[in-house]
PDB file of C-alpha atoms in Angstrom:
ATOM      1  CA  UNK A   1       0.000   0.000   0.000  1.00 76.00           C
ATOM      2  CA  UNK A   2       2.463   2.683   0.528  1.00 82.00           C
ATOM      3  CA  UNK A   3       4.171   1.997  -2.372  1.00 84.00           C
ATOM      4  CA  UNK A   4       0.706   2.413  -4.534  1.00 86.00           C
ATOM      5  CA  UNK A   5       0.259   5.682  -2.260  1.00 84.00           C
ATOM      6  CA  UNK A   6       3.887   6.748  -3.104  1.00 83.00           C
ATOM      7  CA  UNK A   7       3.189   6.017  -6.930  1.00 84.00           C
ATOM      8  CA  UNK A   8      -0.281   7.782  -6.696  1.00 83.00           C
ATOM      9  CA  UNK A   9       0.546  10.569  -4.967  1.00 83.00           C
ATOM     10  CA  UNK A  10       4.459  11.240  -6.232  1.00 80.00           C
ATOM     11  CA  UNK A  11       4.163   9.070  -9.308  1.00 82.00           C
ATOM     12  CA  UNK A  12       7.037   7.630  -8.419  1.00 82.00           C
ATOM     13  CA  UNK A  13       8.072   4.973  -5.480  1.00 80.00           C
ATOM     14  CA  UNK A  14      11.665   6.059  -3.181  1.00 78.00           C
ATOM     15  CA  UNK A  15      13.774   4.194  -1.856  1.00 77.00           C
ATOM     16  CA  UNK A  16      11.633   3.522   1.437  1.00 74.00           C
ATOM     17  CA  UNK A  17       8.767   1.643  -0.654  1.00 76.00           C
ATOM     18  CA  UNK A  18      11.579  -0.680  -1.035  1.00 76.00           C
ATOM     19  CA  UNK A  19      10.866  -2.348   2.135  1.00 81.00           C
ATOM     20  CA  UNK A  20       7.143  -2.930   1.040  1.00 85.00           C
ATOM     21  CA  UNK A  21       8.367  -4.538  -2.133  1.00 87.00           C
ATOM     22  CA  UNK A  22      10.502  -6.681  -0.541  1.00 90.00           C
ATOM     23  CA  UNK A  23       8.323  -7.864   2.201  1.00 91.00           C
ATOM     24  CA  UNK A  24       5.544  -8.329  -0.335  1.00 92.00           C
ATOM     25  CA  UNK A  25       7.655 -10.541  -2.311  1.00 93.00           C
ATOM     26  CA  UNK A  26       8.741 -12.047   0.624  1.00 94.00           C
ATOM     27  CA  UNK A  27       4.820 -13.037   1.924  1.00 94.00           C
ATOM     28  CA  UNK A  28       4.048 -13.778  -1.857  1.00 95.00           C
ATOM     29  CA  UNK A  29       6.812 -16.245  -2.340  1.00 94.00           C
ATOM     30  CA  UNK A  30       5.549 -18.283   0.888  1.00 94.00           C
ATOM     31  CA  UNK A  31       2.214 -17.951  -0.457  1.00 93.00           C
ATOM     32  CA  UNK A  32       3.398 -19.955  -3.441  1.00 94.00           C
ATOM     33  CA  UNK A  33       5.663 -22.135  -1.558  1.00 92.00           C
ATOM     34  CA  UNK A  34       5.084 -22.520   1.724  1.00 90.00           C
ATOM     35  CA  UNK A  35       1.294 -22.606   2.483  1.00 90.00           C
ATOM     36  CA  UNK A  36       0.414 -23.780  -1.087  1.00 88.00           C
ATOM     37  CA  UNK A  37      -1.781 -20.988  -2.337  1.00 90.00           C
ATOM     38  CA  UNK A  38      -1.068 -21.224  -5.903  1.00 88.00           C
ATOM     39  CA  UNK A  39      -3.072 -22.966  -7.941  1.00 86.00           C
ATOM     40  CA  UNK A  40      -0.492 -23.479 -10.761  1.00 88.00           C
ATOM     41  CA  UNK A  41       1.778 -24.996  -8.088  1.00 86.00           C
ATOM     42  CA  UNK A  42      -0.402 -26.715  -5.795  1.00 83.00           C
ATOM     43  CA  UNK A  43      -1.140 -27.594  -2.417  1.00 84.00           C
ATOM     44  CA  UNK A  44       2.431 -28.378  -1.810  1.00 81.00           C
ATOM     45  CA  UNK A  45       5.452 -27.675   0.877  1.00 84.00           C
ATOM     46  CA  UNK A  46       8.343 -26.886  -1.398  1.00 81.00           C
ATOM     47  CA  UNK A  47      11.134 -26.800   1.181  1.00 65.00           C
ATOM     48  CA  UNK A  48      13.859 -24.646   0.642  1.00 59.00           C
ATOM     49  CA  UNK A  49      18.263 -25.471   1.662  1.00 48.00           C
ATOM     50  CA  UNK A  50      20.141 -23.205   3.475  1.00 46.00           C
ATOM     51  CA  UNK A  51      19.322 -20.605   6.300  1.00 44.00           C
ATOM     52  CA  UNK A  52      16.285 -19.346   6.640  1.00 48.00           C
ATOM     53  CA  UNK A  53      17.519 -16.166   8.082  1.00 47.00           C
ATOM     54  CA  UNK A  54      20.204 -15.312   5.088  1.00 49.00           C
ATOM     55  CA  UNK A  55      19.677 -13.407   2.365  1.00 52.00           C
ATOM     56  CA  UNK A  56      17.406 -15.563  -0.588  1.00 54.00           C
ATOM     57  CA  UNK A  57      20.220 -14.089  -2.915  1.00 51.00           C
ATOM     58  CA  UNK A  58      22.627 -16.158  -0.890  1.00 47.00           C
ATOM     59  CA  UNK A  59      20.880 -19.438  -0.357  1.00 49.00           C
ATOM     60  CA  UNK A  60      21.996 -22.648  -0.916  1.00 49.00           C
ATOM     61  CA  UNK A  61      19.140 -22.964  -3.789  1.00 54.00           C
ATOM     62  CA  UNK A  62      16.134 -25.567  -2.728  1.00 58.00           C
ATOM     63  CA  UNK A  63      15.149 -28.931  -4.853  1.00 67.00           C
ATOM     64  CA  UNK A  64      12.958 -27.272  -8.088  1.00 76.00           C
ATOM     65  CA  UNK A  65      13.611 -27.883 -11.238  1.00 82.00           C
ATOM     66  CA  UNK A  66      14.357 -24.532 -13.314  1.00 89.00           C
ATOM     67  CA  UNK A  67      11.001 -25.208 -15.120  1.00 89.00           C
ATOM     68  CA  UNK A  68       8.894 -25.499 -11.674  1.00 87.00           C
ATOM     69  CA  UNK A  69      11.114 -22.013 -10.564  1.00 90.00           C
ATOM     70  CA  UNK A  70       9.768 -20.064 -13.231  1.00 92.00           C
ATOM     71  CA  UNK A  71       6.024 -21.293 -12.444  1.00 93.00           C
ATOM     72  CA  UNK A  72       6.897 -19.589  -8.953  1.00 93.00           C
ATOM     73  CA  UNK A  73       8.204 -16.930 -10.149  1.00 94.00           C
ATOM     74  CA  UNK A  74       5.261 -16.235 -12.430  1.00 95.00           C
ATOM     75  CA  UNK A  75       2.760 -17.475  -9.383  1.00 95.00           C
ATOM     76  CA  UNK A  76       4.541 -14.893  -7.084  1.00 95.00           C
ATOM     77  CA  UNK A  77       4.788 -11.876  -9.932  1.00 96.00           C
ATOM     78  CA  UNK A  78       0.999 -12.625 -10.296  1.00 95.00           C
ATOM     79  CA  UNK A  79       0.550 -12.165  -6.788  1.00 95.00           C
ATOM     80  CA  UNK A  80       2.412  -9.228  -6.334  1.00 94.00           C
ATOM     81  CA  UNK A  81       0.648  -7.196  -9.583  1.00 94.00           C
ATOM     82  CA  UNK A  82      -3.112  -8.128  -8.092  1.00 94.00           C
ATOM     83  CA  UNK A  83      -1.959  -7.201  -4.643  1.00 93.00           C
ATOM     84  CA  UNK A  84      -0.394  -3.826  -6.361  1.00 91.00           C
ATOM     85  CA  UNK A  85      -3.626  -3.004  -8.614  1.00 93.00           C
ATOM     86  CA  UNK A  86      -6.010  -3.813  -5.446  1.00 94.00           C
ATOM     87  CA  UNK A  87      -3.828  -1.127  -3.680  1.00 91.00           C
ATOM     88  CA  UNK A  88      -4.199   1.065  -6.284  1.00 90.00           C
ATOM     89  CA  UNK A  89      -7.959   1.087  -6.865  1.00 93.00           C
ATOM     90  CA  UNK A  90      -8.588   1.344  -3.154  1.00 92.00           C
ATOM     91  CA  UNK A  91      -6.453   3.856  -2.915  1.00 90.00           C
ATOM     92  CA  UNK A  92      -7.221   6.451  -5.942  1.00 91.00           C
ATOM     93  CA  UNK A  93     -11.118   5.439  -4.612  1.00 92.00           C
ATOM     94  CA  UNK A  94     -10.048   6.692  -1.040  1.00 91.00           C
ATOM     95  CA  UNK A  95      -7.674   9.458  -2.255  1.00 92.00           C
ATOM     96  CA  UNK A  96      -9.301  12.078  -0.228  1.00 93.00           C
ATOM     97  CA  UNK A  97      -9.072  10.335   2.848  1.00 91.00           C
ATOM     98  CA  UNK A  98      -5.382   9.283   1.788  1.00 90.00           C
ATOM     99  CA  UNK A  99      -4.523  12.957   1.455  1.00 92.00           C
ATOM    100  CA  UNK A 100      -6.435  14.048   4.518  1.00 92.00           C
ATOM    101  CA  UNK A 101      -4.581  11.432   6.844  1.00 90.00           C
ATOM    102  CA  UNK A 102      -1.294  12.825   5.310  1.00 89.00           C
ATOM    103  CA  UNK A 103      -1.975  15.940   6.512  1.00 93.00           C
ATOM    104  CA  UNK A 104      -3.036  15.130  10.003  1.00 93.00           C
ATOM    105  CA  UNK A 105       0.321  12.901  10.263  1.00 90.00           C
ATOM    106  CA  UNK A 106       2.262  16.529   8.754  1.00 91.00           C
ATOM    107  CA  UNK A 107       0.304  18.226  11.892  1.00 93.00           C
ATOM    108  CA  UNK A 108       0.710  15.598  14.716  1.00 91.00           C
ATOM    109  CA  UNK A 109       3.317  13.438  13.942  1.00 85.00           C
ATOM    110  CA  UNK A 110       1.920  10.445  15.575  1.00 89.00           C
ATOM    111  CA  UNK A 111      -1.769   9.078  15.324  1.00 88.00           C
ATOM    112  CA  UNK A 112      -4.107   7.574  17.882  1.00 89.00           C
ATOM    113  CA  UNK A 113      -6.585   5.120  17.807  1.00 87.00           C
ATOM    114  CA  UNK A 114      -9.080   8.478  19.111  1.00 88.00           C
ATOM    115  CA  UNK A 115      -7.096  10.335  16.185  1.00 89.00           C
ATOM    116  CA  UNK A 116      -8.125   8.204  13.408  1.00 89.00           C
ATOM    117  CA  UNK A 117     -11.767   7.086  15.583  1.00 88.00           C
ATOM    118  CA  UNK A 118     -12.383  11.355  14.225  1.00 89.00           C
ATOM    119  CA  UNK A 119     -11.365  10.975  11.351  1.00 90.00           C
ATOM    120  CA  UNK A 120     -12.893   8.120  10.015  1.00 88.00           C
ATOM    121  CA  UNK A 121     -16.060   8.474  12.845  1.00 86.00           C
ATOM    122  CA  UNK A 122     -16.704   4.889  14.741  1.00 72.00           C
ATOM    123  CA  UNK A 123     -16.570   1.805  12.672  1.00 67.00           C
ATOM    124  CA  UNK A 124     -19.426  -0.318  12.707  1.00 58.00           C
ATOM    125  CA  UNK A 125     -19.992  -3.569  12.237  1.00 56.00           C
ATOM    126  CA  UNK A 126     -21.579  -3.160   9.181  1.00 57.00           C
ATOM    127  CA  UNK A 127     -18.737  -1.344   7.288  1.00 53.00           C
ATOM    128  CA  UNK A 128     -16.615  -4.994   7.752  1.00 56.00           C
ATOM    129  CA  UNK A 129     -18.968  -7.247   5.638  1.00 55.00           C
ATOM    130  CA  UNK A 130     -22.270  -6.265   5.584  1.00 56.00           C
ATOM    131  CA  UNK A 131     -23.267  -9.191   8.157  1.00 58.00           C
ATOM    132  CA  UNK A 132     -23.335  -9.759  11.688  1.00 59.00           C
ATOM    133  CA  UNK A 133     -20.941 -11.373  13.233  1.00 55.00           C
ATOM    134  CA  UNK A 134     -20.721 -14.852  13.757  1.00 59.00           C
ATOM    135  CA  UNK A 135     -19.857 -16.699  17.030  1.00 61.00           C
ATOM    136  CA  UNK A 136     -16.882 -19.506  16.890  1.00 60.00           C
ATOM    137  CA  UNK A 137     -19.187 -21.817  18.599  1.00 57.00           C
ATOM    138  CA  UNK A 138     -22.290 -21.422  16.485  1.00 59.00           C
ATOM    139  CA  UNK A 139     -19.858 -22.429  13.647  1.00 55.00           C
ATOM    140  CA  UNK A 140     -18.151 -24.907  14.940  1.00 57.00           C
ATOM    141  CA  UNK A 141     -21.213 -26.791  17.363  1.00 56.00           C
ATOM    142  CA  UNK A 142     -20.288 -29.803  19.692  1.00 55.00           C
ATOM    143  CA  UNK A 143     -17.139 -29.651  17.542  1.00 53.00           C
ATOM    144  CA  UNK A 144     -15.264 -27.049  19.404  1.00 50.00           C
ATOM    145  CA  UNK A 145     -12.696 -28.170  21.811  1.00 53.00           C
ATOM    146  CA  UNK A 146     -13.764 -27.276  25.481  1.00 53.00           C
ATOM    147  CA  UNK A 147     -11.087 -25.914  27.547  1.00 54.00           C
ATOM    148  CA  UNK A 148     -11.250 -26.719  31.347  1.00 54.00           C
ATOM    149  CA  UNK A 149      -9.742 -24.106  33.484  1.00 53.00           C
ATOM    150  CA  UNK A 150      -6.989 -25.476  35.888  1.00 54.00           C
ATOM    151  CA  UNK A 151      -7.067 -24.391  39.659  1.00 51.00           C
TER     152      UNK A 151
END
């Protein structure tokens, strides 16, 4: 989102929408790999070598053919243009309120939950999905686990 915002508002992105790409691609990468949210790829673990804490430009490599790479890569570039055009739209719909929240953060620096409770007025329930909310156990039934409290 800040990125989008930077692009709306600046047309251009700086360097400190850098961090939202690369956490993006980070997130959308896992998506792909990890949790198997790609339908291309499939409900499947693809376990990378090497550290989890280097640098991906510096890791060992992982098990995937070149072929089933560049399916991730396009599964995570997908991802990462419908997550960018979603920002987008939302945000040139919500411009004014974009631009009016950037000049309350030039003016006070630091926003509260009160601060943005006036300028947004108090959420309802209805502006989250149009339906009340449901309760865990009236989903769930006898099915939910019970938990016993310990003295």
């Amino acid at each position: 989102g800040g990125r989008s915002a930077e692009e709306i508002v600046f047309k251009f992105a700086t360097t400190g929408a850098g961090d939202d790409l690369r956490r993006a691609t980070e997130i959308a990468r896992r998506m792909v790999m990890e949790f198997g949210m790609s339908e291309k790829v499939g409900p499947m673990n693809i376990a990378e070598t090497g550290a989890r804490f280097l640098n991906p430009m510096f890791r060992q490599g992982n098990d995937v053919s070149e072929e089933a790479q560049m399916v991730i890569d396009r599964e995570v570039k997908s991802i990462l243009a419908e997550g960018q055009n979603k920002a987008r739209k939302i945000l040139a719909e919500h411009r004014d309120d974009m631009d009016g929240l950037a000049k309350l953060l030039l003016e006070k620096e630091n926003l509260s939950r009160k601060d943005l409770d006036d300028f947004f007025g108090e959420p309802s329930v209805d502006d989250v999905d149009g339906e009340e909310p449901t309760r865990t156990d009236e989903v769930l039934g006898s099915e939910m686990p019970q938990i016993q409290q310990q003295n």
